[in-house]
Amino acid sequence: MKDEKQVANTNFIRKIVETDLHENPDFPKIMTRFPPEPNGYLHIGHAKSICLNFGLAEEFKGLCNLRFDDTNPEKENTEYVESIKNDVRWLGFDWGERLYFASDYFTDLYNFAVELIKKDKAYVDGLSGEEIQEYRGTLTQPGKESPWRNRATQESLDLFVGMKNGDFEEGKYVLRAKIDMGSPNINMRDPVLYRIRQAHHHRTADKWKIYPMYDYAHCLSDAIEHITHSVCTLEFEDHRPLYDWIIDNLDTPSRPHQYEFSRLNLDYSVISKRKLIALVNEGFVNGWDDPRMPTISGLRRRGYTPSSIRKFCDVIGVTKNDTRIDPVVLETVLRDELGDTAQRAMAVINPLKVVIENYPDSTEDLDAMNHPQKQEMGTRKIPFSKTIYIEHDDFMEDAPRKFFRLSLGREVRLKYAYLITCTDVIKNEQGEVTELRCSYDPESRGGNAPDGRKVKGTIHWVAESAEVHAEMRLYDRMFKTAFPDKEDNWRDDFNQESAVIMKNCLIEPSLKQVEKGKSIQFERLGYFCADSIDHSSESPVFNRIVTLRDTWAKVSKEK
Ligand code: ATP
Ligand code: MG
């Protein structure tokens, strides 16, 4: 993990802000904004942008707005708006009174467009969408001017009013900036500023028949809100000249600047909203908050905490390099946090019955630590009885010498309980092991050998008298390959085994009382979170958040 100083060094935008403030004593209060389009749920990439924008404002005593970029009525809705507000709040950020919508500015944006037309900086074009495309040229060939480019200003003004009033059908006209069809930057070849849409908007209803394009609405919304540093992702770098052109050619309330950083990509996952929507709609996952999803709501349901996501964003830094992040980074951050905070308990996912033949027909309560390093987290009682269950995997009939778990004739420690030795193996007709017979050393209460003999292996267990059935949802990576984010057949890489549902798992009785959303370390199994929706004391449901890396490394070494 990086320390604070290193974190600061890996955020170049932070340095820009610092320099701006340092070099110009009159620099206004830092204003940033997080500008989601409400066309899907937020994902971990958005978290990076949220932490950056809100983080800069916080650090430099400025403010950060939450602004919905709602200029595409067909794809946007209020369910998305609400989920986004909820997720930003959950991550620990506060926009105060400053909740804005680009649609709040539709009238201003319209007036600015009129100003551009009057300055002969914009015109109404009558070319069709395909023609505009065709006239635009390519990366190697300049574009061609539209025959309508030099239409009289008044004519453009009249047509623009007609567009606004709904006099024309979709596609009949667009408003375009008059810049340069020969520009090497395609974004500067008379970009479209407004198009006609007969669509119902989630906030302005049917009031508007024309909708501004993103590039036009975004910079002006920034200027209206007095944003000082408009931070966005690298794909907008080539749009910056247009951003500046619009601001420079209008009399705007302020002069914002755009800065770009690289998007976050997570290996074994897809991050684009378009693909996430497909996974939801096509039933690959159970909704936006499926614990495998890289959405904020999915990570939350999985058991990720706001602090772990914020820490992750700090660790990965902000650069202009194309970043692909291994999910191990995210998992490690959470594992470190939960290692510190999560209470320990025992559960058995795949139970194998063990009868301790010399143990009396009674039960006793044993003391267990809630956290091995933290006395202050206290202890709890766990019942022990003649019949217990251990993990199937923790027994091996023909075990190699280095298998430090249970095997016929070998001794193992039951965590917090006793030393037991396996004396007999019972199998079904198929030859599968169904039950073990063991003996225990009554002098070894607590797990220590009275004569100091060495017993290397320690395994977890749940007593029959205590058995409480639970469902465990074992999640794995959503995709089989590290880079599934290609254009075609990306669906083929979906990991069909990414959710394994185990019924009839056993848990300690204390776990019945665990409230929804709480995270626990199941000894030797990993960190689990009581599902925030399906868990109840009658039918407990736990999501595996992450495995215990150390345990798994050790287990595979033993094998
Ligand atoms: P997607 O491609 O997933 O639809 P988007 O950029 O269209 O993402 P917006 O809602 O427009 O999504 O994004 C809001 C803000 O979050 C923007 O400033 C955008 O740059 C930023 N953002 C989106 N995806 C990422 C990402 N993967 N990493 C960092 N920032 C991101
Ligand atoms: Mg977008």
Short mmCIF file of N, CA, C and O in Angstrom, two decimals, residues 444-495:
data_model
loop_
_atom_site.label_atom_id
_atom_site.label_comp_id
_atom_site.label_asym_id
_atom_site.label_seq_id
_atom_site.Cartn_x
_atom_site.Cartn_y
_atom_site.Cartn_z
N SER A 444 -7.11 -32.04 26.21
CA SER A 444 -6.62 -31.02 25.25
C SER A 444 -7.60 -29.87 25.06
O SER A 444 -7.58 -29.19 24.04
N ARG A 445 -8.46 -29.63 26.04
CA ARG A 445 -9.47 -28.57 25.92
C ARG A 445 -8.81 -27.23 25.56
O ARG A 445 -7.81 -26.86 26.18
N GLY A 446 -9.38 -26.56 24.56
CA GLY A 446 -8.77 -25.31 24.10
C GLY A 446 -7.83 -25.56 22.93
O GLY A 446 -7.42 -24.64 22.24
N GLY A 447 -7.48 -26.85 22.72
CA GLY A 447 -6.68 -27.18 21.54
C GLY A 447 -5.21 -27.41 21.81
O GLY A 447 -4.42 -27.55 20.89
N ASN A 448 -4.81 -27.46 23.10
CA ASN A 448 -3.40 -27.67 23.41
C ASN A 448 -3.15 -29.09 23.91
O ASN A 448 -3.90 -29.60 24.76
N ALA A 449 -2.10 -29.69 23.40
CA ALA A 449 -1.76 -31.05 23.83
C ALA A 449 -1.19 -30.98 25.24
O ALA A 449 -0.31 -30.17 25.51
N PRO A 450 -1.68 -31.84 26.13
CA PRO A 450 -1.21 -31.79 27.52
C PRO A 450 0.29 -32.12 27.63
O PRO A 450 0.98 -31.55 28.46
N ASP A 451 0.77 -33.00 26.78
CA ASP A 451 2.18 -33.39 26.88
C ASP A 451 3.07 -32.57 25.94
O ASP A 451 4.23 -32.89 25.75
N GLY A 452 2.52 -31.56 25.33
CA GLY A 452 3.31 -30.69 24.46
C GLY A 452 3.58 -31.30 23.10
O GLY A 452 4.38 -30.78 22.33
N ARG A 453 2.93 -32.43 22.77
CA ARG A 453 3.19 -33.04 21.44
C ARG A 453 2.71 -32.09 20.34
O ARG A 453 1.78 -31.32 20.52
N LYS A 454 3.40 -32.21 19.21
CA LYS A 454 3.13 -31.27 18.11
C LYS A 454 1.94 -31.75 17.27
O LYS A 454 1.93 -32.88 16.79
N VAL A 455 0.96 -30.88 17.09
CA VAL A 455 -0.13 -31.17 16.16
C VAL A 455 -0.21 -29.98 15.22
O VAL A 455 -0.52 -28.87 15.62
N LYS A 456 0.15 -30.24 13.97
CA LYS A 456 0.35 -29.12 13.05
C LYS A 456 -0.96 -28.52 12.52
O LYS A 456 -1.10 -27.31 12.42
N GLY A 457 -1.91 -29.38 12.17
CA GLY A 457 -3.09 -28.87 11.48
C GLY A 457 -4.17 -28.37 12.43
O GLY A 457 -4.38 -28.93 13.50
N THR A 458 -4.83 -27.30 12.02
CA THR A 458 -5.99 -26.80 12.77
C THR A 458 -7.13 -26.63 11.78
O THR A 458 -6.95 -26.00 10.73
N ILE A 459 -8.28 -27.20 12.10
CA ILE A 459 -9.41 -27.05 11.18
C ILE A 459 -10.62 -26.47 11.91
O ILE A 459 -10.68 -26.48 13.14
N HIS A 460 -11.56 -25.95 11.14
CA HIS A 460 -12.76 -25.36 11.73
C HIS A 460 -13.90 -26.38 11.70
O HIS A 460 -13.81 -27.40 11.00
N TRP A 461 -14.95 -26.11 12.42
CA TRP A 461 -16.02 -27.10 12.61
C TRP A 461 -17.27 -26.39 13.13
O TRP A 461 -17.21 -25.24 13.58
N VAL A 462 -18.38 -27.10 13.08
CA VAL A 462 -19.62 -26.61 13.71
C VAL A 462 -20.27 -27.81 14.37
O VAL A 462 -20.32 -28.91 13.79
N ALA A 463 -20.73 -27.65 15.61
CA ALA A 463 -21.32 -28.78 16.34
C ALA A 463 -22.74 -29.06 15.87
O ALA A 463 -23.47 -28.15 15.49
N GLU A 464 -23.09 -30.33 15.93
CA GLU A 464 -24.43 -30.71 15.48
C GLU A 464 -25.52 -30.05 16.34
O GLU A 464 -26.54 -29.61 15.84
N SER A 465 -25.26 -29.98 17.62
CA SER A 465 -26.28 -29.40 18.50
C SER A 465 -26.58 -27.95 18.11
O SER A 465 -27.62 -27.41 18.44
N ALA A 466 -25.64 -27.33 17.44
CA ALA A 466 -25.78 -25.91 17.12
C ALA A 466 -26.22 -25.67 15.70
O ALA A 466 -26.48 -24.55 15.30
N GLU A 467 -26.29 -26.71 14.94
CA GLU A 467 -26.31 -26.51 13.50
C GLU A 467 -27.46 -25.61 13.02
O GLU A 467 -28.61 -25.79 13.38
N VAL A 468 -27.08 -24.64 12.27
CA VAL A 468 -28.02 -23.71 11.68
C VAL A 468 -27.70 -23.73 10.19
O VAL A 468 -26.56 -23.55 9.80
N HIS A 469 -28.73 -23.99 9.38
CA HIS A 469 -28.47 -24.08 7.95
C HIS A 469 -28.46 -22.71 7.30
O HIS A 469 -29.28 -21.85 7.61
N ALA A 470 -27.52 -22.53 6.42
CA ALA A 470 -27.39 -21.25 5.75
C ALA A 470 -27.09 -21.47 4.28
O ALA A 470 -26.67 -22.55 3.87
N GLU A 471 -27.35 -20.44 3.50
CA GLU A 471 -26.98 -20.47 2.09
C GLU A 471 -25.73 -19.61 1.94
O GLU A 471 -25.66 -18.52 2.47
N MET A 472 -24.77 -20.15 1.21
CA MET A 472 -23.55 -19.38 0.95
C MET A 472 -23.46 -19.17 -0.56
O MET A 472 -23.56 -20.13 -1.33
N ARG A 473 -23.26 -17.94 -0.93
CA ARG A 473 -23.13 -17.62 -2.36
C ARG A 473 -21.66 -17.32 -2.63
O ARG A 473 -21.13 -16.33 -2.14
N LEU A 474 -21.05 -18.23 -3.36
CA LEU A 474 -19.61 -18.11 -3.60
C LEU A 474 -19.40 -17.45 -4.96
O LEU A 474 -19.70 -18.03 -5.99
N TYR A 475 -18.93 -16.22 -4.91
CA TYR A 475 -18.77 -15.46 -6.14
C TYR A 475 -17.34 -15.49 -6.64
O TYR A 475 -16.39 -15.51 -5.86
N ASP A 476 -17.26 -15.52 -7.92
CA ASP A 476 -15.95 -15.50 -8.56
C ASP A 476 -15.97 -14.40 -9.62
O ASP A 476 -16.98 -13.71 -9.79
N ARG A 477 -14.89 -14.28 -10.36
CA ARG A 477 -14.82 -13.23 -11.38
C ARG A 477 -15.89 -13.42 -12.44
O ARG A 477 -16.21 -14.53 -12.81
N MET A 478 -16.40 -12.28 -12.90
CA MET A 478 -17.53 -12.32 -13.81
C MET A 478 -17.14 -12.83 -15.20
O MET A 478 -17.96 -13.41 -15.90
N PHE A 479 -15.88 -12.64 -15.57
CA PHE A 479 -15.43 -13.10 -16.89
C PHE A 479 -14.24 -14.04 -16.74
O PHE A 479 -13.47 -13.93 -15.78
N LYS A 480 -14.13 -14.94 -17.71
CA LYS A 480 -13.06 -15.94 -17.67
C LYS A 480 -11.72 -15.37 -18.12
O LYS A 480 -10.67 -15.90 -17.81
N THR A 481 -11.79 -14.30 -18.91
CA THR A 481 -10.56 -13.74 -19.45
C THR A 481 -10.32 -12.34 -18.88
O THR A 481 -11.26 -11.64 -18.50
N ALA A 482 -9.06 -11.96 -18.85
CA ALA A 482 -8.71 -10.67 -18.24
C ALA A 482 -9.25 -9.49 -19.02
O ALA A 482 -9.64 -8.49 -18.46
N PHE A 483 -9.31 -9.62 -20.35
CA PHE A 483 -9.75 -8.48 -21.16
C PHE A 483 -10.98 -8.82 -21.99
O PHE A 483 -10.88 -8.97 -23.21
N PRO A 484 -12.10 -8.97 -21.37
CA PRO A 484 -13.30 -9.33 -22.14
C PRO A 484 -13.90 -8.13 -22.87
O PRO A 484 -14.85 -8.28 -23.62
N ASP A 485 -13.29 -6.96 -22.67
CA ASP A 485 -13.93 -5.73 -23.10
C ASP A 485 -13.80 -5.45 -24.59
O ASP A 485 -13.64 -4.33 -25.00
N LYS A 486 -13.87 -6.50 -25.41
CA LYS A 486 -13.79 -6.27 -26.85
C LYS A 486 -15.19 -5.99 -27.40
O LYS A 486 -16.18 -6.15 -26.70
N GLU A 487 -15.24 -5.62 -28.66
CA GLU A 487 -16.54 -5.22 -29.21
C GLU A 487 -17.49 -6.38 -29.45
O GLU A 487 -18.63 -6.37 -29.02
N ASP A 488 -17.01 -7.42 -30.15
CA ASP A 488 -17.91 -8.54 -30.47
C ASP A 488 -17.71 -9.68 -29.49
O ASP A 488 -16.72 -9.77 -28.81
N ASN A 489 -18.63 -10.56 -29.51
CA ASN A 489 -18.69 -11.75 -28.66
C ASN A 489 -18.02 -11.65 -27.30
O ASN A 489 -17.46 -12.60 -26.80
N TRP A 490 -18.09 -10.49 -26.70
CA TRP A 490 -17.56 -10.37 -25.34
C TRP A 490 -18.38 -11.21 -24.38
O TRP A 490 -17.87 -11.67 -23.35
N ARG A 491 -19.62 -11.47 -24.75
CA ARG A 491 -20.49 -12.28 -23.88
C ARG A 491 -19.96 -13.71 -23.72
O ARG A 491 -20.21 -14.36 -22.72
N ASP A 492 -19.25 -14.19 -24.75
CA ASP A 492 -18.75 -15.57 -24.71
C ASP A 492 -17.80 -15.81 -23.54
O ASP A 492 -17.63 -16.93 -23.10
N ASP A 493 -17.18 -14.74 -23.09
CA ASP A 493 -16.21 -14.89 -22.00
C ASP A 493 -16.85 -14.83 -20.63
O ASP A 493 -16.15 -14.93 -19.62
N PHE A 494 -18.16 -14.69 -20.59
CA PHE A 494 -18.83 -14.63 -19.29
C PHE A 494 -18.56 -15.93 -18.53
O PHE A 494 -18.66 -17.02 -19.08
N ASN A 495 -18.19 -15.79 -17.28
CA ASN A 495 -17.88 -16.97 -16.46
C ASN A 495 -19.16 -17.55 -15.87
O ASN A 495 -19.72 -17.01 -14.92
#
